Amino acid sequence: MKKSKSLLLMIALVLVIGTVLAGCGGNNNANNGNAAATNAPSNEGSTNTGTGDEKLAADQTLRVNLSSEPPTFDPAQAQDSQANTVLKTMYEGLTRVNDETGQAEPGMAEKWEISADGLVYTFHLRDAQWSNGDPVEAADFVRAWQRVLDPSTAPAPPYAYQLYYLKNGEEFNTKKVTDFSQVGVKAVDAKTLEVTLKSPTPYFLGLLSFYTYYPVHKSVEGNAKWATNKDTMIVNGPYTLTEWTTGQSLQVTKNEKYWDAASIKLSKIDFTLVNSGATELLSYKNGELDRAGAPNGEIPQEQLPIVKKELPNEFVSKGVAATYFYEFNVNEKPFTNAKIRKALAMAVNRQSLIDNVTKGGQLPAFGLVPPGIAGADGEYRTAVKDSYFTEDIEQAKTLLAEGLKEEGLTALPPVELIYNTSEGHKKIALAVADMWKQALGITVNTVNQEWAVFLTNRQNHNFQISRVGWTADYNDPMTFLDMFVTGGGNNDAGYANPEYDKLIADAKASSDLAKRQEDFAAAEKMLIEDDMVIIPFYYYTNNSLTKEYLKGVTLDFSGAVDFTRAYLLEH
């Protein structure tokens, strides 16, 4: 999480995202990349409230597009940036992210105390209501967190490990403890929630704004399909889900029972569900959308230089803390062989990919943790260089030959590469496949899959090589590196390395910033240089178009977008 040069408590600044793993994070299904990200959010329009010389439009309906339909609106099951975008409008955690500072501030909790040893947090809930009028109570958080950690929850929540910071959270999730009352969360009374951590976690307050920590209403009990029906979704955030036509559109409407409803100016947000960047851009130019592009939508890569020139006052390109990479199923032969994996990583020309395909000002990536993520003193990526491998076709040929010999093969069989529906992902996949063909003589079958199917296949390890985009769930290297611990909910690669697990566990338990950074650096080296579990391609930029009359939309350092405080001016 966010760390300063000296005081541990200043690490506590965390911003969520994720689509793509979600994402959050989460998995990201955008296709742009990263320049120099900062920790402050970007406000796509002034914070003027529409008073003074500015006048609010009579119709406060915001129109945006989602390039993929969120697979679920259950906070326990969500894992992608599309779900994050919509869930953020419907729910609020104990904390939320301040639009201007990027820091955690009171959400459902109006205040809290932290014990001297940093282990016990006592949260005092404000007088807030669910959308049906029921009071939001401490038990709603206990219920939600128990659902995430319960080993019988099906499917298993992918972000259960984010609650391992709680005392006995991991032990309950892995059945070493069977009594949930032993887990460090307790409703002292209706408005007081006591949380006990396994070890001091200075960034814990920021984590609480992430969707896995959202509360859920008691009506979810005994209703397995509550998150698939707008009529059974009782929420506590600024908006409620009022329309949902599968494959076509979503609509959220202002929740008048939200505790801070007076700050919410939009009456509705209409989301179209179109996975064509060309169609999205055309709709924007025709005035049918108020905003287009990342992180929830897509502008065709070949159009980026054009719209930047044509619409300079509406085009925004912002470096964000996110990484685009391919991952191997390391338990699927022949990719059980690290030399074969390394050969493929070394045979990709990243700058050519950026210059000729993505065209979004991304930075070539040779590591997993992107710029913009805090380290022990300044940015992690500044202190720990991502020089884990180089692009070297001759060396790649040598490694491939050695790896094939070890596997008893004379040539690599045709390889299957999967990616989710997106014009951008398709172009990248075809370009990479061509590089592998030209450099190594490898035949690659590129396979497009619909978003929900794609996620399911990744989770079930039903792939050889898969496209992944990962955005920061909070501002700390941990949000990238703990993804690959053995058995982790987002460890789709199936990687299992006890030494790696120990480095991550040690970093989680330590309050020594320098030592944590050493552990992170060793883990990242192990993941990429030693084992080449993933092939990093580039660090993201978010490229978007925003009408000049749309104000108050914010992007945080991770690229997550927040529409909740947006508003429209007369136009």
Coordinates of C-alpha atoms in Angstrom, one line a residue:
M1 CA 0.0 0.0 0.0
K2 CA 1.0 3.6 0.0
K3 CA 4.2 4.1 1.9
S4 CA 6.1 7.3 2.8
K5 CA 9.7 7.8 3.6
S6 CA 9.4 7.4 7.3
L7 CA 6.0 6.9 9.0
L8 CA 4.4 3.5 8.6
L9 CA 1.0 4.9 9.2
M10 CA 1.3 6.8 6.0
I11 CA 1.3 3.5 4.1
A12 CA -2.4 3.4 4.7
L13 CA -3.5 4.9 1.5
V14 CA -5.1 2.5 -0.9
L15 CA -7.0 2.8 -4.1
V16 CA -9.0 0.0 -5.7
I17 CA -9.6 -0.8 -9.0
G18 CA -9.3 -3.7 -11.2
T19 CA -11.1 -5.5 -15.6
V20 CA -8.7 -7.1 -16.1
L21 CA -8.4 -9.7 -13.0
A22 CA -9.7 -8.2 -12.4
G23 CA -8.8 -7.0 -11.4
C24 CA -9.1 -5.8 -10.2
G25 CA -7.1 -5.2 -8.6
G26 CA -8.2 -6.9 -10.4
N27 CA -8.3 -8.4 -13.9
N28 CA -8.3 -5.7 -16.5
N29 CA -9.7 -6.1 -19.9
A30 CA -8.5 -2.8 -21.3
N31 CA -5.6 -2.9 -23.8
N32 CA -3.5 0.2 -23.1
G33 CA -0.4 0.6 -21.0
N34 CA 1.5 2.7 -18.5
A35 CA 3.8 5.7 -18.5
A36 CA 4.8 7.3 -15.2
A37 CA 1.9 6.8 -12.8
T38 CA 1.4 8.9 -9.7
N39 CA -0.5 8.2 -6.6
A40 CA -2.9 11.1 -6.8
P41 CA -6.1 10.6 -8.8
S42 CA -6.8 12.4 -12.0
N43 CA -10.0 14.5 -12.1
E44 CA -11.4 14.5 -15.6
G45 CA -13.1 17.8 -15.2
S46 CA -13.1 20.5 -12.5
T47 CA -14.6 19.8 -9.1
N48 CA -16.8 22.9 -9.5
T49 CA -20.3 21.9 -8.2
G50 CA -22.1 23.7 -10.9
T51 CA -22.9 26.7 -8.9
G52 CA -21.6 30.2 -9.8
D53 CA -21.2 30.7 -13.5
E54 CA -21.7 27.0 -14.3
K55 CA -25.2 25.5 -14.5
L56 CA -26.1 21.9 -14.2
A57 CA -27.8 20.2 -17.1
A58 CA -31.5 19.5 -16.5
D59 CA -31.0 15.9 -17.4
Q60 CA -28.3 14.3 -15.1
T61 CA -28.0 11.0 -17.0
L62 CA -24.5 9.9 -17.6
R63 CA -23.9 7.6 -20.6
V64 CA -20.9 5.4 -20.8
N65 CA -20.0 2.0 -22.2
L66 CA -18.7 -1.2 -20.7
S67 CA -16.7 -3.3 -23.1
S68 CA -17.5 -6.5 -21.2
E69 CA -20.5 -7.4 -19.1
P70 CA -19.5 -7.9 -15.5
P71 CA -19.9 -11.6 -14.7
T72 CA -21.2 -10.9 -11.2
F73 CA -22.3 -8.1 -8.8
D74 CA -21.5 -10.2 -5.7
P75 CA -18.6 -8.4 -4.0
A76 CA -17.3 -11.8 -2.8
Q77 CA -17.0 -13.1 -6.3
A78 CA -16.0 -10.0 -8.3
Q79 CA -12.5 -9.9 -9.7
D80 CA -12.4 -7.6 -12.7
S81 CA -12.4 -3.9 -13.5
Q82 CA -15.8 -3.9 -15.2
A83 CA -17.4 -5.2 -12.0
N84 CA -15.4 -2.8 -10.0
T85 CA -16.6 0.2 -12.0
V86 CA -20.3 -0.7 -11.4
L87 CA -19.9 -2.1 -7.8
K88 CA -18.3 1.2 -6.8
T89 CA -21.6 3.0 -7.7
M90 CA -23.7 0.5 -5.7
Y91 CA -21.7 -0.2 -2.5
E92 CA -19.6 1.6 0.0
G93 CA -17.1 0.0 2.4
L94 CA -15.9 1.2 5.8
T95 CA -13.7 3.6 4.0
R96 CA -13.7 5.2 0.6
V97 CA -11.0 7.0 -1.5
N98 CA -10.8 10.7 -1.4
D99 CA -11.1 12.1 -4.9
E100 CA -8.5 14.8 -4.4
T101 CA -5.9 13.2 -2.1
G102 CA -6.2 9.6 -3.1
Q103 CA -6.2 8.7 0.6
A104 CA -8.6 6.6 2.6
E105 CA -11.4 8.6 4.4
P106 CA -14.6 7.7 6.3
G107 CA -17.2 5.7 4.4
M108 CA -19.7 3.6 6.2
A109 CA -17.4 4.1 9.3
E110 CA -17.5 7.7 10.4
K111 CA -14.6 7.3 12.8
W112 CA -12.3 4.6 14.2
E113 CA -9.6 4.0 16.8
I114 CA -6.4 1.9 16.3
S115 CA -4.7 0.2 19.2
A116 CA -1.1 1.2 20.1
D117 CA 0.2 -2.1 18.7
G118 CA -1.6 -1.6 15.4
L119 CA -3.6 -4.8 15.7
V120 CA -7.1 -3.8 16.8
Y121 CA -9.3 -1.4 14.8
T122 CA -12.6 -0.2 16.3
F123 CA -14.9 1.2 13.7
H124 CA -18.0 3.3 14.6
L125 CA -20.6 3.2 11.8
R126 CA -22.5 6.2 10.8
D127 CA -26.3 6.3 10.6
A128 CA -26.7 4.8 7.1
Q129 CA -29.3 2.8 5.4
W130 CA -29.6 0.0 2.9
S131 CA -31.6 0.8 -0.2
N132 CA -34.6 -0.9 1.3
G133 CA -34.5 1.3 4.4
D134 CA -32.8 -1.2 6.8
P135 CA -30.0 0.3 8.9
V136 CA -26.4 -0.6 7.9
E137 CA -25.0 -2.5 10.9
A138 CA -21.8 -4.1 12.0
A139 CA -23.3 -7.5 11.5
D140 CA -23.5 -6.8 7.7
F141 CA -19.7 -6.6 7.5
V142 CA -19.2 -9.7 9.6
R143 CA -21.7 -11.6 7.3
A144 CA -19.9 -10.4 4.2
W145 CA -16.4 -11.2 5.4
Q146 CA -17.5 -14.6 6.6
R147 CA -19.0 -15.4 3.1
V148 CA -15.6 -14.5 1.6
L149 CA -13.6 -16.7 4.0
D150 CA -16.0 -19.6 4.3
P151 CA -14.3 -22.6 2.6
S152 CA -17.8 -23.9 1.6
T153 CA -18.6 -20.8 -0.4
A154 CA -19.0 -21.9 -4.1
P155 CA -17.4 -20.9 -6.2
A156 CA -14.4 -20.1 -4.0
P157 CA -14.1 -16.3 -3.8
P158 CA -10.9 -15.4 -5.8
Y159 CA -10.0 -12.6 -3.4
A160 CA -10.3 -14.5 -0.1
Y161 CA -6.6 -14.0 0.4
Q162 CA -7.2 -10.3 0.7
L163 CA -8.9 -11.0 4.1
Y164 CA -5.9 -13.1 5.4
Y165 CA -4.8 -9.9 7.1
L166 CA -7.5 -10.7 9.7
K167 CA -6.5 -12.8 12.7
N168 CA -7.2 -16.4 11.8
G169 CA -8.6 -15.3 8.4
E170 CA -6.3 -17.7 6.4
E171 CA -6.7 -20.4 9.0
F172 CA -10.5 -20.4 8.7
N173 CA -10.4 -20.3 4.9
T174 CA -8.1 -23.3 4.9
K175 CA -10.1 -25.2 7.5
K176 CA -7.3 -25.1 10.2
V177 CA -9.9 -23.1 12.3
T178 CA -13.5 -24.1 12.1
D179 CA -15.1 -21.6 14.4
F180 CA -15.6 -18.2 12.7
S181 CA -15.8 -16.5 16.0
Q182 CA -12.1 -17.0 16.2
V183 CA -11.6 -14.8 13.2
G184 CA -10.7 -11.2 13.9
V185 CA -14.0 -9.5 13.1
K186 CA -16.7 -9.0 15.7
A187 CA -19.9 -6.9 15.9
V188 CA -19.6 -5.3 19.4
D189 CA -23.0 -3.8 18.9
A190 CA -25.1 -2.6 16.0
K191 CA -22.9 0.3 15.2
T192 CA -19.5 -0.9 16.4
L193 CA -17.2 -3.3 14.5
E194 CA -14.0 -4.6 16.1
V195 CA -11.3 -5.9 13.7
T196 CA -8.2 -7.7 14.9
L197 CA -5.3 -8.2 12.5
K198 CA -2.7 -11.0 12.4
S199 CA 0.1 -8.5 12.3
P200 CA 0.3 -4.7 11.9
T201 CA -0.9 -3.7 8.4
P202 CA -0.4 0.0 8.0
Y203 CA -2.3 0.0 4.7
F204 CA -5.3 -1.7 6.1
L205 CA -7.6 1.3 6.1
G206 CA -7.1 1.7 2.3
L207 CA -7.8 -2.0 1.8
L208 CA -11.3 -1.5 3.3
S209 CA -12.4 0.5 0.3
F210 CA -11.8 -2.6 -1.9
Y211 CA -15.0 -4.4 -3.0
T212 CA -14.1 -7.7 -1.3
Y213 CA -14.5 -5.8 2.0
Y214 CA -18.0 -4.4 1.1
P215 CA -20.9 -5.3 3.4
V216 CA -23.8 -7.4 2.2
H217 CA -27.5 -7.2 3.3
K218 CA -29.0 -10.1 5.4
S219 CA -31.3 -10.9 2.5
V220 CA -28.4 -12.7 0.7
E221 CA -28.6 -15.6 3.1
G222 CA -30.3 -18.6 1.6
N223 CA -30.6 -16.9 -1.8
A224 CA -27.8 -18.1 -4.1
K225 CA -28.9 -16.0 -7.0
W226 CA -29.4 -12.7 -5.3
A227 CA -26.6 -11.0 -7.3
T228 CA -28.1 -12.0 -10.7
N229 CA -31.4 -10.2 -10.2
K230 CA -31.8 -6.4 -9.9
D231 CA -34.9 -6.9 -7.7
T232 CA -33.0 -8.8 -5.0
M233 CA -29.9 -6.6 -4.9
I234 CA -30.2 -4.4 -1.8
V235 CA -27.2 -2.0 -1.7
N236 CA -25.8 0.7 0.5
G237 CA -24.0 2.9 -2.1
P238 CA -24.9 6.0 -4.0
Y239 CA -26.8 4.2 -6.7
T240 CA -29.1 1.2 -7.1
L241 CA -29.3 -1.2 -10.0
T242 CA -32.6 -0.5 -11.8
E243 CA -32.2 -2.1 -15.2
W244 CA -30.2 -5.0 -16.4
T245 CA -30.7 -6.4 -19.9
T246 CA -28.1 -9.2 -20.3
G247 CA -25.7 -8.5 -23.1
Q248 CA -27.2 -5.1 -23.9
S249 CA -27.3 -2.5 -21.0
L250 CA -27.2 -1.7 -17.3
Q251 CA -28.7 1.2 -15.5
V252 CA -28.0 2.5 -12.0
T253 CA -30.3 5.2 -10.4
K254 CA -29.5 7.6 -7.6
N255 CA -30.2 6.0 -4.2
E256 CA -32.0 8.6 -2.1
K257 CA -31.4 6.5 1.0
Y258 CA -27.6 6.8 0.7
W259 CA -26.2 8.7 3.6
D260 CA -24.4 11.3 1.4
A261 CA -27.2 11.5 -1.2
A262 CA -26.9 15.3 -1.1
S263 CA -23.4 15.0 -2.8
I264 CA -24.7 12.9 -5.6
K265 CA -25.8 14.9 -8.6
L266 CA -26.3 12.3 -11.3
S267 CA -29.8 10.9 -11.4
K268 CA -28.8 7.9 -13.5
I269 CA -25.9 6.2 -15.2
D270 CA -26.7 4.3 -18.3
F271 CA -24.1 1.6 -19.3
T272 CA -24.2 0.1 -22.7
L273 CA -22.5 -3.3 -23.2
V274 CA -20.6 -3.1 -26.4
N275 CA -17.3 -4.9 -26.9
S276 CA -16.4 -3.0 -30.1
G277 CA -14.0 -0.1 -29.7
A278 CA -14.9 1.2 -33.1
T279 CA -18.6 1.2 -32.2
E280 CA -17.8 2.9 -28.9
L281 CA -15.8 5.6 -30.5
L282 CA -18.5 6.3 -33.1
S283 CA -21.1 6.5 -30.4
Y284 CA -19.0 9.0 -28.6
K285 CA -18.5 11.1 -31.7
N286 CA -22.2 11.0 -32.4
G287 CA -23.0 12.3 -29.0
E288 CA -24.5 9.0 -27.7
L289 CA -21.8 8.6 -25.0
D290 CA -20.4 11.2 -22.6
R291 CA -17.1 9.3 -22.1
A292 CA -15.3 6.6 -24.0
G293 CA -12.1 4.6 -23.4
A294 CA -10.3 3.0 -20.5
P295 CA -10.6 1.6 -18.1
N296 CA -14.2 0.4 -18.7
G297 CA -14.3 0.9 -22.5
E298 CA -11.9 1.0 -25.4
I299 CA -10.7 3.3 -28.1
P300 CA -9.3 1.5 -31.2
Q301 CA -5.5 1.5 -31.0
E302 CA -5.1 2.9 -34.5
Q303 CA -7.4 5.8 -33.7
L304 CA -5.5 7.0 -30.7
P305 CA -3.1 9.3 -32.6
I306 CA -6.1 10.6 -34.6
V307 CA -8.5 11.4 -31.7
K308 CA -5.6 13.0 -29.8
K309 CA -5.2 15.4 -32.7
E310 CA -8.9 15.9 -33.5
L311 CA -10.1 16.2 -29.9
P312 CA -7.2 17.7 -27.9
N313 CA -9.5 19.1 -25.2
E314 CA -11.3 15.8 -24.7
F315 CA -8.5 13.3 -25.0
V316 CA -6.7 12.2 -21.8
S317 CA -3.7 9.8 -21.6
K318 CA -2.7 8.9 -18.1
G319 CA -0.1 6.5 -16.8
V320 CA -1.5 4.1 -14.3
A321 CA -0.2 1.3 -12.0
A322 CA -1.1 -1.6 -14.2
T323 CA 0.7 -4.3 -16.2
Y324 CA -0.2 -6.2 -19.4
F325 CA 1.3 -9.7 -19.5
Y326 CA 0.8 -13.2 -20.7
E327 CA 0.9 -16.1 -18.1
F328 CA 1.7 -19.7 -18.6
N329 CA -0.1 -22.7 -17.2
V330 CA 3.1 -24.0 -15.6
N331 CA 1.5 -27.4 -15.0
E332 CA 0.7 -28.0 -18.7
K333 CA 3.4 -29.6 -20.7
P334 CA 5.6 -28.5 -22.3
F335 CA 5.3 -25.2 -20.3
T336 CA 6.4 -27.0 -17.2
N337 CA 9.9 -26.3 -18.6
A338 CA 11.2 -22.9 -17.6
K339 CA 13.6 -22.7 -20.5
I340 CA 10.8 -22.9 -23.0
R341 CA 8.9 -20.2 -21.1
K342 CA 12.0 -18.0 -21.1
A343 CA 12.5 -18.5 -24.8
L344 CA 9.0 -17.1 -25.6
A345 CA 9.5 -14.1 -23.3
M346 CA 12.8 -13.2 -24.9
A347 CA 11.5 -13.4 -28.4
V348 CA 9.0 -10.5 -28.1
N349 CA 10.0 -7.0 -29.3
R350 CA 8.1 -4.9 -26.8
Q351 CA 8.8 -1.4 -28.3
S352 CA 7.7 -2.6 -31.7
L353 CA 4.5 -3.9 -30.1
I354 CA 3.9 -0.5 -28.6
D355 CA 4.9 1.6 -31.6
N356 CA 3.0 -0.5 -34.2
V357 CA 0.1 -2.1 -32.3
T358 CA -1.0 -0.5 -29.1
K359 CA 0.1 3.1 -30.0
G360 CA -0.9 4.4 -26.5
G361 CA 2.4 5.6 -25.1
Q362 CA 3.0 2.6 -22.9
L363 CA 6.3 1.6 -21.4
P364 CA 8.0 -1.7 -22.2
A365 CA 7.8 -4.0 -19.1
F366 CA 10.3 -6.5 -17.9
G367 CA 8.8 -6.9 -14.5
L368 CA 5.4 -7.3 -12.8
V369 CA 5.2 -4.3 -10.5
P370 CA 4.6 -1.1 -12.5
P371 CA 5.8 2.4 -12.0
G372 CA 3.7 4.4 -9.6
I373 CA 3.7 1.8 -6.8
A374 CA 5.3 3.0 -3.6
G375 CA 8.5 1.4 -2.3
A376 CA 10.5 1.8 0.9
D377 CA 11.7 5.3 -0.1
G378 CA 9.9 6.6 -3.2
E379 CA 8.7 4.4 -6.0
Y380 CA 9.5 0.6 -5.9
R381 CA 10.3 0.5 -9.6
T382 CA 12.9 3.3 -9.2
A383 CA 14.7 1.3 -6.5
V384 CA 14.2 -2.1 -8.0
K385 CA 14.9 -2.1 -11.7
D386 CA 13.0 -4.5 -13.9
S387 CA 16.1 -6.0 -15.5
Y388 CA 15.1 -9.6 -15.1
F389 CA 15.7 -10.6 -18.7
T390 CA 16.5 -9.1 -22.1
E391 CA 15.1 -9.4 -25.6
D392 CA 17.5 -11.8 -27.3
I393 CA 16.3 -14.0 -30.2
E394 CA 19.5 -16.0 -30.4
Q395 CA 19.5 -16.7 -26.7
A396 CA 15.8 -17.6 -27.1
K397 CA 16.6 -20.1 -29.8
T398 CA 19.2 -21.7 -27.6
L399 CA 16.9 -21.9 -24.6
L400 CA 14.1 -23.3 -26.7
A401 CA 16.4 -26.1 -28.1
E402 CA 17.6 -27.0 -24.6
G403 CA 14.1 -27.0 -23.2
L404 CA 12.7 -29.2 -26.0
K405 CA 15.6 -31.6 -25.6
E406 CA 14.9 -31.9 -21.9
E407 CA 11.2 -32.6 -22.7
G408 CA 12.1 -35.2 -25.3
L409 CA 10.8 -33.1 -28.1
T410 CA 12.3 -32.0 -31.4
A411 CA 9.9 -29.2 -32.0
L412 CA 7.3 -27.3 -30.0
P413 CA 3.8 -28.5 -30.8
P414 CA 1.2 -25.8 -31.8
V415 CA 0.5 -23.5 -28.9
E416 CA -2.9 -22.2 -27.9
L417 CA -3.1 -18.6 -26.7
I418 CA -6.4 -17.4 -25.2
Y419 CA -7.6 -13.8 -24.9
N420 CA -10.9 -12.1 -24.0
T421 CA -13.0 -10.4 -26.7
S422 CA -11.4 -7.1 -27.6
E423 CA -10.0 -5.7 -30.8
G424 CA -6.9 -4.6 -29.0
H425 CA -6.2 -8.0 -27.4
K426 CA -6.7 -9.7 -30.7
K427 CA -4.2 -7.4 -32.5
I428 CA -1.7 -7.9 -29.7
A429 CA -2.2 -11.7 -29.8
L430 CA -1.7 -11.8 -33.5
A431 CA 1.4 -9.6 -33.4
V432 CA 3.0 -11.7 -30.6
A433 CA 2.1 -14.9 -32.4
D434 CA 3.8 -13.6 -35.5
M435 CA 7.0 -12.7 -33.5
W436 CA 7.1 -16.2 -32.1
K437 CA 6.6 -17.6 -35.6
Q438 CA 9.3 -15.5 -37.2
A439 CA 11.9 -15.8 -34.4
L440 CA 11.3 -19.4 -33.2
G441 CA 9.2 -21.1 -35.8
I442 CA 6.4 -21.7 -33.4
T443 CA 2.8 -22.1 -34.6
V444 CA 0.3 -20.3 -32.4
N445 CA -3.5 -20.7 -32.4
T446 CA -5.0 -17.5 -31.0
V447 CA -8.4 -18.1 -29.4
N448 CA -10.9 -15.4 -28.6
Q449 CA -13.3 -16.1 -25.7
E450 CA -16.2 -14.2 -24.2
W451 CA -15.2 -12.5 -20.9
A452 CA -17.1 -14.8 -18.5
V453 CA -15.9 -18.0 -20.3
F454 CA -12.4 -16.6 -20.5
L455 CA -12.3 -16.0 -16.7
T456 CA -13.7 -19.4 -16.0
N457 CA -11.1 -21.1 -18.2
R458 CA -8.3 -19.2 -16.5
Q459 CA -9.6 -20.1 -13.0
N460 CA -9.8 -23.7 -14.0
H461 CA -6.3 -23.7 -15.5
N462 CA -7.9 -24.6 -18.8
F463 CA -5.3 -23.0 -21.0
Q464 CA -1.7 -23.0 -22.1
I465 CA -1.0 -19.3 -22.4
S466 CA -3.4 -16.6 -21.4
R467 CA -3.6 -12.8 -21.7
V468 CA -3.8 -11.0 -18.4
G469 CA -3.9 -7.4 -17.3
W470 CA -3.5 -6.6 -13.6
T471 CA -4.2 -3.3 -12.0
A472 CA -3.3 -2.3 -8.4
D473 CA -6.0 -2.9 -5.8
Y474 CA -3.9 -0.8 -3.4
N475 CA -0.6 1.1 -3.5
D476 CA 1.9 -1.5 -2.5
P477 CA 3.9 -4.2 -4.4
M478 CA 2.0 -6.8 -2.5
T479 CA -1.1 -6.2 -4.6
F480 CA 0.8 -7.7 -7.6
L481 CA 3.1 -10.2 -6.0
D482 CA 0.8 -12.1 -3.6
M483 CA -1.3 -13.1 -6.6
F484 CA 1.2 -16.0 -7.2
V485 CA 1.3 -17.6 -3.8
T486 CA 0.6 -21.3 -3.9
G487 CA -3.2 -21.9 -4.1
G488 CA -4.0 -18.2 -4.3
G489 CA -7.4 -17.3 -5.7
N490 CA -6.0 -15.4 -8.6
N491 CA -3.0 -17.7 -9.2
D492 CA -4.3 -19.0 -12.5
A493 CA -0.8 -20.0 -13.6
G494 CA -0.8 -22.8 -11.0
Y495 CA 2.6 -21.6 -9.7
A496 CA 3.7 -23.3 -6.5
N497 CA 7.1 -22.3 -4.9
P498 CA 7.6 -22.6 -1.1
E499 CA 10.5 -20.1 -1.3
Y500 CA 8.3 -17.6 -3.1
D501 CA 5.5 -18.1 -0.5
K502 CA 7.9 -17.5 2.3
L503 CA 9.1 -14.2 0.9
I504 CA 5.5 -13.0 0.5
A505 CA 4.6 -14.2 4.0
D506 CA 7.6 -12.5 5.5
A507 CA 6.8 -9.2 3.7
K508 CA 3.2 -9.4 5.0
A509 CA 4.3 -9.8 8.5
S510 CA 7.1 -7.2 8.5
S511 CA 6.8 -3.5 9.3
D512 CA 10.4 -2.9 8.2
L513 CA 10.0 -1.1 4.9
A514 CA 13.5 -1.8 3.7
K515 CA 13.2 -5.5 4.5
R516 CA 9.8 -5.7 2.8
Q517 CA 11.3 -4.2 -0.3
E518 CA 14.1 -6.8 -0.3
D519 CA 11.6 -9.6 0.0
F520 CA 9.5 -8.2 -2.8
A521 CA 12.6 -7.8 -5.1
A522 CA 13.6 -11.4 -4.4
A523 CA 10.1 -12.7 -5.0
E524 CA 9.8 -10.8 -8.3
K525 CA 13.2 -12.0 -9.5
M526 CA 12.1 -15.6 -8.6
L527 CA 8.8 -15.2 -10.4
I528 CA 10.3 -13.8 -13.7
E529 CA 14.0 -14.2 -14.0
D530 CA 14.2 -17.6 -12.4
D531 CA 10.9 -19.2 -13.3
M532 CA 9.4 -17.0 -16.0
V533 CA 5.8 -17.7 -14.9
I534 CA 4.6 -14.6 -16.8
I535 CA 5.7 -12.7 -19.9
P536 CA 5.5 -8.9 -19.1
F537 CA 4.8 -6.8 -22.2
Y538 CA 4.0 -3.2 -21.0
Y539 CA 2.9 -0.9 -18.3
Y540 CA -0.5 0.6 -19.0
T541 CA -1.7 4.0 -19.9
N542 CA -5.4 4.8 -19.7
N543 CA -6.5 6.6 -22.9
S544 CA -10.0 8.1 -22.8
L545 CA -12.2 10.8 -24.2
T546 CA -14.5 12.9 -22.0
K547 CA -17.0 15.6 -23.1
E548 CA -16.1 19.0 -21.8
Y549 CA -19.5 19.3 -20.1
L550 CA -18.8 16.2 -18.0
K551 CA -17.1 17.0 -14.7
G552 CA -16.1 15.2 -11.6
V553 CA -15.0 11.9 -13.0
T554 CA -11.9 10.7 -11.3
L555 CA -9.2 8.1 -12.1
D556 CA -7.0 6.9 -9.3
F557 CA -3.4 5.9 -9.6
S558 CA -4.3 2.3 -10.5
G559 CA -6.6 3.5 -13.4
A560 CA -9.9 2.7 -11.6
V561 CA -12.6 5.1 -12.5
D562 CA -15.2 6.7 -10.1
F563 CA -18.4 8.1 -11.6
T564 CA -20.2 8.5 -8.3
R565 CA -19.5 12.3 -7.9
A566 CA -19.7 13.2 -11.5
Y567 CA -22.2 15.7 -12.9
L568 CA -23.2 17.2 -16.3
L569 CA -23.2 20.9 -17.2
E570 CA -25.6 22.6 -19.6
H571 CA -24.5 21.9 -23.2

